[in-house]
Short mmCIF file of C-alpha atoms in Angstrom, two decimals:
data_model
loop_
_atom_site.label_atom_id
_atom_site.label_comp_id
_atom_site.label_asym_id
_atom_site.label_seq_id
_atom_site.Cartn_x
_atom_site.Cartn_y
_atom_site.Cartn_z
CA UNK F 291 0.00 0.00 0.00
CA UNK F 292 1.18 3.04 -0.98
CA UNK F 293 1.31 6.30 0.76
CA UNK F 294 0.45 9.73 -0.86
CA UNK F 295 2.96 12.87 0.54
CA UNK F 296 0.30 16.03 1.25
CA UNK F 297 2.04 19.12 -0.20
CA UNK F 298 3.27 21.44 2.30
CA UNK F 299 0.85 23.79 1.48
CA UNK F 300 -2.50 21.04 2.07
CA UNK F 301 -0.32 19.73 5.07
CA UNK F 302 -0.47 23.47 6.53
CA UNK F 303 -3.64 23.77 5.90
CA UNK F 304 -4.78 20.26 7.56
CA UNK F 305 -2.84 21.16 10.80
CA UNK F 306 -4.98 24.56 10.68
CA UNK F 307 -8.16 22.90 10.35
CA UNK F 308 -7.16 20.50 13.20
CA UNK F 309 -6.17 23.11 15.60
CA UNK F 310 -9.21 25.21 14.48
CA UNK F 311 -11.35 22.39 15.43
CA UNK F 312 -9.74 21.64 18.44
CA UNK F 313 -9.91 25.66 19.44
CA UNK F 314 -13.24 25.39 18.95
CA UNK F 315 -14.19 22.35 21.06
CA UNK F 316 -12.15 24.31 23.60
CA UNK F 317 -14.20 27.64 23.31
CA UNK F 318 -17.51 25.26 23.59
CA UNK F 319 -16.90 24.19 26.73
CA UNK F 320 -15.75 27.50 27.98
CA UNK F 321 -19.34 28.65 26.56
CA UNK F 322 -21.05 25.44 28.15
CA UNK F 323 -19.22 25.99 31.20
CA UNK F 324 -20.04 29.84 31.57
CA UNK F 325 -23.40 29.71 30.43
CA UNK F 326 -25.04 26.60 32.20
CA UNK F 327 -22.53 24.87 34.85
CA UNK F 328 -21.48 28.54 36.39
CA UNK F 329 -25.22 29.94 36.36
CA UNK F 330 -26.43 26.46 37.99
CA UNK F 331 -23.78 26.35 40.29
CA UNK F 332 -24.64 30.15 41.87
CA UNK F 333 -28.29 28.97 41.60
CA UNK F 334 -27.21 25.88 44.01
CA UNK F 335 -25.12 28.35 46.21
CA UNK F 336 -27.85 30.75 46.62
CA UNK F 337 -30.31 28.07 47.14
CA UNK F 338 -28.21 26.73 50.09
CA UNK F 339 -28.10 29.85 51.38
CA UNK F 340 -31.53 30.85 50.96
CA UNK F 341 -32.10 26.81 52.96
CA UNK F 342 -29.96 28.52 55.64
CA UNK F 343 -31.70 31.95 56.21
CA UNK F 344 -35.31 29.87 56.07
CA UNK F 345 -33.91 27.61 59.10
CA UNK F 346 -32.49 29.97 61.06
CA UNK F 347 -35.95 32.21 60.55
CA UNK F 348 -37.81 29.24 61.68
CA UNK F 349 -35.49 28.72 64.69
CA UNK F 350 -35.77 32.13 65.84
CA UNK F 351 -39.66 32.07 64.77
CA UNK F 352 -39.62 29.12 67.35
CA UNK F 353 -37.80 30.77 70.03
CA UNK F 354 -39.62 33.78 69.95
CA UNK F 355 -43.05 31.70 69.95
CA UNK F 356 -41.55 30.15 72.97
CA UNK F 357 -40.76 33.43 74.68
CA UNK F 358 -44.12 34.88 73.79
CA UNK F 359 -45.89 32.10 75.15
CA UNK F 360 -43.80 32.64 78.41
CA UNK F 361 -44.42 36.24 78.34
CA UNK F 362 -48.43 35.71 78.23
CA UNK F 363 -48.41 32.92 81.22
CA UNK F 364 -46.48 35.91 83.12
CA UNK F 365 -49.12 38.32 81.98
CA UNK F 366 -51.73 36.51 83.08
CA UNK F 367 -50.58 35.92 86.80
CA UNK F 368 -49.64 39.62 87.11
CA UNK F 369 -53.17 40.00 85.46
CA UNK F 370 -54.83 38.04 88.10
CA UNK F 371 -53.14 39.16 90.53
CA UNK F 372 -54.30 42.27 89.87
CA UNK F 373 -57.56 41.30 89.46
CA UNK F 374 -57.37 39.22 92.82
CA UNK F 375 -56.11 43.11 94.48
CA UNK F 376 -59.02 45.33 92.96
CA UNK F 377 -61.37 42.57 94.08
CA UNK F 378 -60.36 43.59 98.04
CA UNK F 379 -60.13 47.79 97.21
CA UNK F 380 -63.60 49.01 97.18
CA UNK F 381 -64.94 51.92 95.60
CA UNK F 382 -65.76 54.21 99.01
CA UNK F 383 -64.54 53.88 102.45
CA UNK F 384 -67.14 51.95 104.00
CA UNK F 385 -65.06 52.40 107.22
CA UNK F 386 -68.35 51.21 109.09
CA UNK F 387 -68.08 47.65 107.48
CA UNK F 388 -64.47 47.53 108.33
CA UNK F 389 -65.33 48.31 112.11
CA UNK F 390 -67.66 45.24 112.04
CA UNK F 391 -65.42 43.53 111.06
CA UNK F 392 -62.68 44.36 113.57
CA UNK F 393 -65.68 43.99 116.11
CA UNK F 394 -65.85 40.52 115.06
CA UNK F 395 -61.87 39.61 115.78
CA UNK F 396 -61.73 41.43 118.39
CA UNK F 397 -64.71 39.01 120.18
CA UNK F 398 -63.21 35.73 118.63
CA UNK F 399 -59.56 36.79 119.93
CA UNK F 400 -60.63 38.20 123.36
CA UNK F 401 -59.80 42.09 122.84
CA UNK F 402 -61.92 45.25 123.62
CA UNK F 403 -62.24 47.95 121.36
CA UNK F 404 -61.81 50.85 123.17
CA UNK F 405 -62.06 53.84 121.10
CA UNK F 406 -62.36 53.73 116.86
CA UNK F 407 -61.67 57.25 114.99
CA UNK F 408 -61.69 57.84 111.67
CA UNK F 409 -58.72 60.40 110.94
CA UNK F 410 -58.10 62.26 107.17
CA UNK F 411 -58.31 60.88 103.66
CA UNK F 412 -55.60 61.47 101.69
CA UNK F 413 -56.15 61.69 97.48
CA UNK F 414 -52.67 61.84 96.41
CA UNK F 415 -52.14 58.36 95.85
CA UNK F 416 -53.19 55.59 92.97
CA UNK F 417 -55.94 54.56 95.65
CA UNK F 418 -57.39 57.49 98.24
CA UNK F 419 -56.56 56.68 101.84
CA UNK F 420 -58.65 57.16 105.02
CA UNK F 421 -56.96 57.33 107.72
CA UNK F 422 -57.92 55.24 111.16
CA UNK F 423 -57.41 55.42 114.77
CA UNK F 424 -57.86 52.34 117.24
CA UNK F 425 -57.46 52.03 120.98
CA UNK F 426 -57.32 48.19 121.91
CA UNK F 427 -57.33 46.49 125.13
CA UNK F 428 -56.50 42.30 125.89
CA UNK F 429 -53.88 40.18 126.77
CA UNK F 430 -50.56 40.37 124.52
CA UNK F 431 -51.70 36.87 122.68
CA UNK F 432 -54.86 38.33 122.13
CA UNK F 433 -53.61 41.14 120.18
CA UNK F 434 -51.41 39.41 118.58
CA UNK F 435 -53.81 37.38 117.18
CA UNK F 436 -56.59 39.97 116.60
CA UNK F 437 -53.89 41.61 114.52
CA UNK F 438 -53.14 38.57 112.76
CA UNK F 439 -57.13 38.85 112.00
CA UNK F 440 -57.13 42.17 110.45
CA UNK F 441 -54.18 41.18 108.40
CA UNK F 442 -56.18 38.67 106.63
CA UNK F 443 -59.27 40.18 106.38
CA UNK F 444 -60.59 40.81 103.09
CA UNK F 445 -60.16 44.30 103.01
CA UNK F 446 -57.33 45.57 102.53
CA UNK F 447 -55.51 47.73 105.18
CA UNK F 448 -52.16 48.67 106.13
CA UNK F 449 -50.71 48.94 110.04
CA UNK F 450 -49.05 52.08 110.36
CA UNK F 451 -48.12 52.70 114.06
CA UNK F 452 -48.77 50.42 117.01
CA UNK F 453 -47.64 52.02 120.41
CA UNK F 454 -48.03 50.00 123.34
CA UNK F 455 -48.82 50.80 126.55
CA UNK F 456 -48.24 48.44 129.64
CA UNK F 457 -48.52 47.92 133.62
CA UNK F 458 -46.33 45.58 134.93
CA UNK F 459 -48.66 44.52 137.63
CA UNK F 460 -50.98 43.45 135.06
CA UNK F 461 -51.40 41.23 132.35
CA UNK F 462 -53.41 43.01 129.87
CA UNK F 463 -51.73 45.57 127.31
CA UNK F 464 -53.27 48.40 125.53
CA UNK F 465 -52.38 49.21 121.60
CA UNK F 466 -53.05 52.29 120.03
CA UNK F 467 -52.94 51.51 116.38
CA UNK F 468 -53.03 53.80 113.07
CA UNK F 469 -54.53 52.12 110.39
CA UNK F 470 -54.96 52.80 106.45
CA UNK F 471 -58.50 51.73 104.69
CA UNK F 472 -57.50 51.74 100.82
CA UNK F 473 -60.26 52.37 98.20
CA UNK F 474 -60.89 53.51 94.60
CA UNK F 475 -63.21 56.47 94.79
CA UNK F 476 -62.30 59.54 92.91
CA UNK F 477 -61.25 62.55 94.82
CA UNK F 478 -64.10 65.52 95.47
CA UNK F 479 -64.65 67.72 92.69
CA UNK F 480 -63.08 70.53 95.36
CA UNK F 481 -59.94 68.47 95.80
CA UNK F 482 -59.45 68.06 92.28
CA UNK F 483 -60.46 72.21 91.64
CA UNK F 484 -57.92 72.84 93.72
CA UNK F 485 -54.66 70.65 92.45
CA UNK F 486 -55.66 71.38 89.09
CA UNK F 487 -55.33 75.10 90.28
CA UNK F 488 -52.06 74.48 91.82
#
């Protein structure tokens, strides 16, 4: 078999059409490369980090679900609490119901109510104030305990001064005590002329 010599001329000319080709397979996958692989692999990228942003959303979304739930169990005890505290404040002073009431421990615990006054009101505060004065007589137990009774009575009141007075030759003690009756009721319309005024 014989062998036919290209002319140097075709044999350039082959060897440019060879590298040509080749060059051009070489530019096509640059092209496939840049156009589809390098767009697909950003799209993959961002869609990883788009996973990421969703889960750590959803985590916080979680936590703060967790801390709102938290928040409205604590709202709801303050709440009640509060509701459990405007249920013992009434609206006027009623200072008459109080001193049956005190009438009442003071039988059951064995002390004498010697003198009841009822002293100032004072407006100033969230809840108006009136002011009372008690004289009590009984043994030191006694007091102790009718104390104890006014304490937990469902009005509330707050002790202010107790000042004792004692003889030694004798068991029984007398209290004077300064009490506060707390209720809701708006100040008079001449109270409020006159801080308004002020």
């Amino acid at each position: 078999m014989s062998h036919r010599k290209l002319k140097p001329g075709l044999k350039l000319a082959a060897m440019a059409v060879h590298g040509g080709l080749a060059l051009s397979m070489v530019l096509i996958g640059i092209g496939i490369y840049t156009l589809v692989l390098t767009p697909l692999n950003n799209s993959r990228q961002d869609a990883s980090k788009q996973v990421t942003e969703i889960e750590d959303l959803l985590k916080r979304t979680s936590e703060f679900a967790e801390e709102n739930a938290a928040l409205s169990v604590k709202m709801e005890s303050i709440q009640s609490r509060a509701s459990l505290v405007n249920s013992r404040i009434p609206d006027s002073p009623k200072e008459s119901e109080f001193l049956q009431q005190a009438t009442s421990a003071a039988q059951d615990t064995g002390v004498e109510i010697l003198d009841f006054q009822r002293g100032e009101t004072d407006y100033e505060g969230e809840y108006a104030e009136l002011n009372i004065n008690f004289t009590i007589e009984g043994s030191f137990e006694g007091i102790c305990n009718f104390l104890g009774r006014i304490e937990n009575l469902p009005r509330i009141s707050r002790i202010n001064k107790v000042t004792m007075e004692t003889d030694s030759q004798s068991e029984t003690y007398r209290f004077d005590l300064s009490l506060v009756l707390f209720f809701t009721r708006e100040a008079p319309p001449e109270r409020i002329a006159r801080a308004t005024d002020g």
